[in-house]
Tab-separated table of C-alpha atoms in Angstrom:
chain	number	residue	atom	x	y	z
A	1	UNK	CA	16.149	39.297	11.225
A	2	UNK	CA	17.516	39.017	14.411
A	3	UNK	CA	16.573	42.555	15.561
A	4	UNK	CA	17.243	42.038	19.282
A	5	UNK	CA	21.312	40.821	18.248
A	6	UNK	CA	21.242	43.512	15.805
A	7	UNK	CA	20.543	46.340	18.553
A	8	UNK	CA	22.471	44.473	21.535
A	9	UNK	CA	25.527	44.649	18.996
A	10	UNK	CA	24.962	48.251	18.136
A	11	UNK	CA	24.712	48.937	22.298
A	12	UNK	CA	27.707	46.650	22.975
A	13	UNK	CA	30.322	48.785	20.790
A	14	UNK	CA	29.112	52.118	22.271
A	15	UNK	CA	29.792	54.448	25.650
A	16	UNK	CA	28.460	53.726	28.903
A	17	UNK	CA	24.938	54.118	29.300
A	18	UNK	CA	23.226	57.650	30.203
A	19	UNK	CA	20.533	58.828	31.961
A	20	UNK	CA	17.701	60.391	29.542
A	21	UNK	CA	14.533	62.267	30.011
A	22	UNK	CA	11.006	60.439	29.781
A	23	UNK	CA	10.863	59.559	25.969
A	24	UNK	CA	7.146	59.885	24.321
A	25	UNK	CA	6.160	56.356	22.407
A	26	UNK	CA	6.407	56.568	18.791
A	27	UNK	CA	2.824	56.567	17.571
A	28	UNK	CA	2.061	54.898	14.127
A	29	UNK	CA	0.093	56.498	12.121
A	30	UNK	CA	-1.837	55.482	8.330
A	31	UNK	CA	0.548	54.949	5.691
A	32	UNK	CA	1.889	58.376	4.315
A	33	UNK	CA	3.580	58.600	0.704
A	34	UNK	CA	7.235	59.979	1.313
A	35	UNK	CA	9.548	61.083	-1.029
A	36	UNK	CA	11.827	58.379	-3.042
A	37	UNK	CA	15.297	58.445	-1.407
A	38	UNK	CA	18.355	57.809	-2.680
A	39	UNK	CA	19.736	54.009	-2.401
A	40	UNK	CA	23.034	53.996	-0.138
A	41	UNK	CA	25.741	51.162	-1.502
A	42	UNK	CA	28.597	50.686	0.929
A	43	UNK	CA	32.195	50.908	-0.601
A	44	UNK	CA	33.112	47.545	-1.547
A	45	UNK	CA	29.445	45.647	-1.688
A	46	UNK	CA	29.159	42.706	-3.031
A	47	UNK	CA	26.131	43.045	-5.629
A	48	UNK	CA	23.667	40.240	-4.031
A	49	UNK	CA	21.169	38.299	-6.659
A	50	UNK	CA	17.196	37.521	-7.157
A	51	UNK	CA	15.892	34.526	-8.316
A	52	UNK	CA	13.908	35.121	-11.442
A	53	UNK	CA	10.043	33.554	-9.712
A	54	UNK	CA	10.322	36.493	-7.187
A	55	UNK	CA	12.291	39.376	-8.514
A	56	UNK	CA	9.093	41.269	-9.765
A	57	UNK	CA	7.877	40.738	-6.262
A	58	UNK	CA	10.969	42.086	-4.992
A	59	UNK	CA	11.090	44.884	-6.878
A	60	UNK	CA	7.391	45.781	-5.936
A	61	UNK	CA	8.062	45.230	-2.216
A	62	UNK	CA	11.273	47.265	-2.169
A	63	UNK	CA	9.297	50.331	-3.927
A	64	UNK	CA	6.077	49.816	-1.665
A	65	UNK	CA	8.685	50.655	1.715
A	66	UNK	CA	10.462	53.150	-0.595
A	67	UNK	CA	7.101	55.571	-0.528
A	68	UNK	CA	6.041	54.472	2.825
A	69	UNK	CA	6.090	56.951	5.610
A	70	UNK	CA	5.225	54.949	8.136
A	71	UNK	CA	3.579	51.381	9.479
A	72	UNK	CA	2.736	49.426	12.385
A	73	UNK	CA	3.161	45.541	12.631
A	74	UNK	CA	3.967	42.409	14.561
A	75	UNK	CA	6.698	40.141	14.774
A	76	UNK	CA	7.691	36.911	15.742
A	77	UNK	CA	11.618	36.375	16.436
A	78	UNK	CA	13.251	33.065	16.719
A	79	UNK	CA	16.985	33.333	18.292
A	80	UNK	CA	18.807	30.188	18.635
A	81	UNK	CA	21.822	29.827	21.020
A	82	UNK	CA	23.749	26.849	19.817
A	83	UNK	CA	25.815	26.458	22.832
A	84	UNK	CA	22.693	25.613	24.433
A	85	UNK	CA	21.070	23.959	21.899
A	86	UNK	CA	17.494	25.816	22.193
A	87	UNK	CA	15.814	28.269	20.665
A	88	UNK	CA	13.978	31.291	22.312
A	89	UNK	CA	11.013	32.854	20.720
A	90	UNK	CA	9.821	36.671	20.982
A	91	UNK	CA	7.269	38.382	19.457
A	92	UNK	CA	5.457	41.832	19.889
A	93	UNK	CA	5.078	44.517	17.680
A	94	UNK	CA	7.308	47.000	15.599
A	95	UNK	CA	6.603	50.716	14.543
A	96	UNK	CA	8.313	52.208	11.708
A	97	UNK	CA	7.943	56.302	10.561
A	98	UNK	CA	10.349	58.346	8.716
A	99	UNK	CA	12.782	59.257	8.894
A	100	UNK	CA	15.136	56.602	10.483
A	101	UNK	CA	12.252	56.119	13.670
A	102	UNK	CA	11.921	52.532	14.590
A	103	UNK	CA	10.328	51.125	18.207
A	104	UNK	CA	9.942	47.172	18.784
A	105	UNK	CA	8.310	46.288	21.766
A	106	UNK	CA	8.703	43.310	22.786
A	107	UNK	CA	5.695	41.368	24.462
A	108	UNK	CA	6.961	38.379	25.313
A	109	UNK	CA	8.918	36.204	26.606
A	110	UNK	CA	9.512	39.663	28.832
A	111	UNK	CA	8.554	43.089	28.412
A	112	UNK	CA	11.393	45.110	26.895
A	113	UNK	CA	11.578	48.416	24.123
A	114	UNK	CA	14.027	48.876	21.677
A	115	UNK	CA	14.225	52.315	19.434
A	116	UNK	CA	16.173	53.694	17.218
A	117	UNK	CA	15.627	57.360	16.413
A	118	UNK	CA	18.374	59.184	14.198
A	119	UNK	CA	21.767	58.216	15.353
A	120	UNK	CA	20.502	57.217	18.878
A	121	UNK	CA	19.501	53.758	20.132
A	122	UNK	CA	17.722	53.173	23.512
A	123	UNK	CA	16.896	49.950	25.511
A	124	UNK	CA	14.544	49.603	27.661
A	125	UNK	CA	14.290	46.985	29.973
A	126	UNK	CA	11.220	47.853	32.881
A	127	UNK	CA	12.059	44.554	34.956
A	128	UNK	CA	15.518	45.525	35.213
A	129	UNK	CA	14.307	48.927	36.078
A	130	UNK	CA	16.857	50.203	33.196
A	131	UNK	CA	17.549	51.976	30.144
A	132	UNK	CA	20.215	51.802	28.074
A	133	UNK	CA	21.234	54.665	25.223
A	134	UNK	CA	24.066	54.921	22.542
A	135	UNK	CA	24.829	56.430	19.398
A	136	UNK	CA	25.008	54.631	15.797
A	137	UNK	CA	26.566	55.181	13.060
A	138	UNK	CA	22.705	54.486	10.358
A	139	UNK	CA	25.211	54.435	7.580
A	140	UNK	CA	27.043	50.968	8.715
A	141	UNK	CA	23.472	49.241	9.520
A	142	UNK	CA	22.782	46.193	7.225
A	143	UNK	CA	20.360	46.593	4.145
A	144	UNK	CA	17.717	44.637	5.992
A	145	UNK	CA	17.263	47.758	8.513
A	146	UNK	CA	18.171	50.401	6.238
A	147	UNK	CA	15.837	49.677	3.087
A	148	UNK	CA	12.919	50.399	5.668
A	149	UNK	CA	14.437	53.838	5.677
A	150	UNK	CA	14.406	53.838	2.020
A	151	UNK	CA	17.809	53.719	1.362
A	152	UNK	CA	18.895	50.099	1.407
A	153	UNK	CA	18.416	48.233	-1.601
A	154	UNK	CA	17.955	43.916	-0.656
A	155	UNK	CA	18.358	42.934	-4.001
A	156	UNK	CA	21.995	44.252	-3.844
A	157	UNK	CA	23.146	42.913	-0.769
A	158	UNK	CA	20.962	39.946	-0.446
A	159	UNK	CA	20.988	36.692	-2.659
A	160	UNK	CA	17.171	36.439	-2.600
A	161	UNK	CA	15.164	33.239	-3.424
A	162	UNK	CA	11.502	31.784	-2.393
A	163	UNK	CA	10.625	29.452	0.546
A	164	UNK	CA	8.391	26.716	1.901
A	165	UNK	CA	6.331	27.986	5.127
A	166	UNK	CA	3.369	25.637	5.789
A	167	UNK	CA	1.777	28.184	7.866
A	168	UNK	CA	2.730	31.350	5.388
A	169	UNK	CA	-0.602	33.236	3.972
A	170	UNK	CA	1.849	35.279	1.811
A	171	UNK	CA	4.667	34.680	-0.459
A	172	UNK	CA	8.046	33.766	1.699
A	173	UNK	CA	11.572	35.581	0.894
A	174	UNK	CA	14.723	33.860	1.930
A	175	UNK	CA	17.154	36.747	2.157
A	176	UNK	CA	21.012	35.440	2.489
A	177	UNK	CA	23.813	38.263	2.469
A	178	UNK	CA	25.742	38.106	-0.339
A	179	UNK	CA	28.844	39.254	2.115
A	180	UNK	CA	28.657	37.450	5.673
A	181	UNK	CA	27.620	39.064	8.166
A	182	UNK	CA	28.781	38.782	12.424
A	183	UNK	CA	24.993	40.099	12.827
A	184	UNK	CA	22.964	37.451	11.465
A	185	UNK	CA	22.767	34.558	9.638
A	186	UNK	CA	19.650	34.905	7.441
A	187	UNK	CA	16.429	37.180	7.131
A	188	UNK	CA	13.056	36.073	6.292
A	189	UNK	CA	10.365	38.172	5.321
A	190	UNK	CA	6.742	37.202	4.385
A	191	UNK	CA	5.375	39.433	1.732
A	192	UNK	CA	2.200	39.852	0.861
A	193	UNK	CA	1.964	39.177	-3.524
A	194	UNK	CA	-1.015	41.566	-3.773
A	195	UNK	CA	-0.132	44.747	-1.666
A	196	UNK	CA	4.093	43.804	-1.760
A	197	UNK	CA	4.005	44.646	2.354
């Protein structure tokens, strides 16, 4: 998922920037059960489908972040600008606790902190000496954010099948939107087939 396009979108169709208070880091802590919350379906979705070879593994992944309070994890992003024809790889790390908390910090190719807590997303940007905040509407995120909140649900809005990754330990999930979306292209997730993280 392009997470980094995801927020800048959000940011880009929201008021002028304010000035905010010191925030304290999210802090991730062991994984916490959490009650089962509903699954939201926006009006009009177009139901998405799972390839038979992973849908059990689906269905065990999307219940696994269904009970999950909260988790901790890197990330590699690749975000290619075709104008340019390159590609520009970040990675750091990504910290997740309910509900609707989420902090990526970004290592490198810069230092830089995204979160999104409630209905309020800040960006941080320490070599720029700025930070950015706006409101968001959680309801009109895609499924790929939202089922970490336990309310999206992939298999509906994603046609899901399995793909090569030489350098995968786990099983990888190709994850197209079954309706297109200005956001992003395609996710990719890497699932464990023992724990379903």
């Amino acid at each position: 998922m392009l997470i980094e396009t995801l927020l800048a979108y959000l940011l880009s169709a929201q008021p002028a920037p304010q000035a905010l208070p010191a925030q304290k880091p999210a802090v991730a802590a062991e994984s916490k059960p959490a009650p089962v919350a509903e699954a939201a379906k926006p009006a009009g979705a177009v139901k998405g489908s799972v390839a038979p070879e992973v849908k059990a593994l689906v269905e065990r992944m999307q219940a696994f972040y269904e009970k999950t309070e909260d988790f901790k994890s890197s990330f590699k992003q690749d975000y290619k600008y075709k104008t340019f024809r390159r590609t520009q790889t970040s990675t750091g790390t990504v910290t997740y606790k309910k509900p609707a908390l989420m902090r990526w910090e970004y290592e490198k190719p810069s230092k830089r902190t995204f979160v999104l807590a409630g209905s309020k997303v800040y960006a941080h940007d320490p070599e720029a000496q700025s930070l950015t905040v706006g409101s968001v509407d959680t309801s009109k995120l895609s499924a790929s954010v939202t089922f970490l909140f336990g309310k999206g649900r992939l298999a509906e809005e994603f046609n899901i099948t399995k793909g090569t990754c030489a350098g995968c330990k786990g099983t990888l999930l190709v994850l197209d939107p079954a309706r297109p979306d200005p956001r992003f292209r395609q996710v990719r997730l890497e699932v464990d087939p023992n724990t379903a993280q």
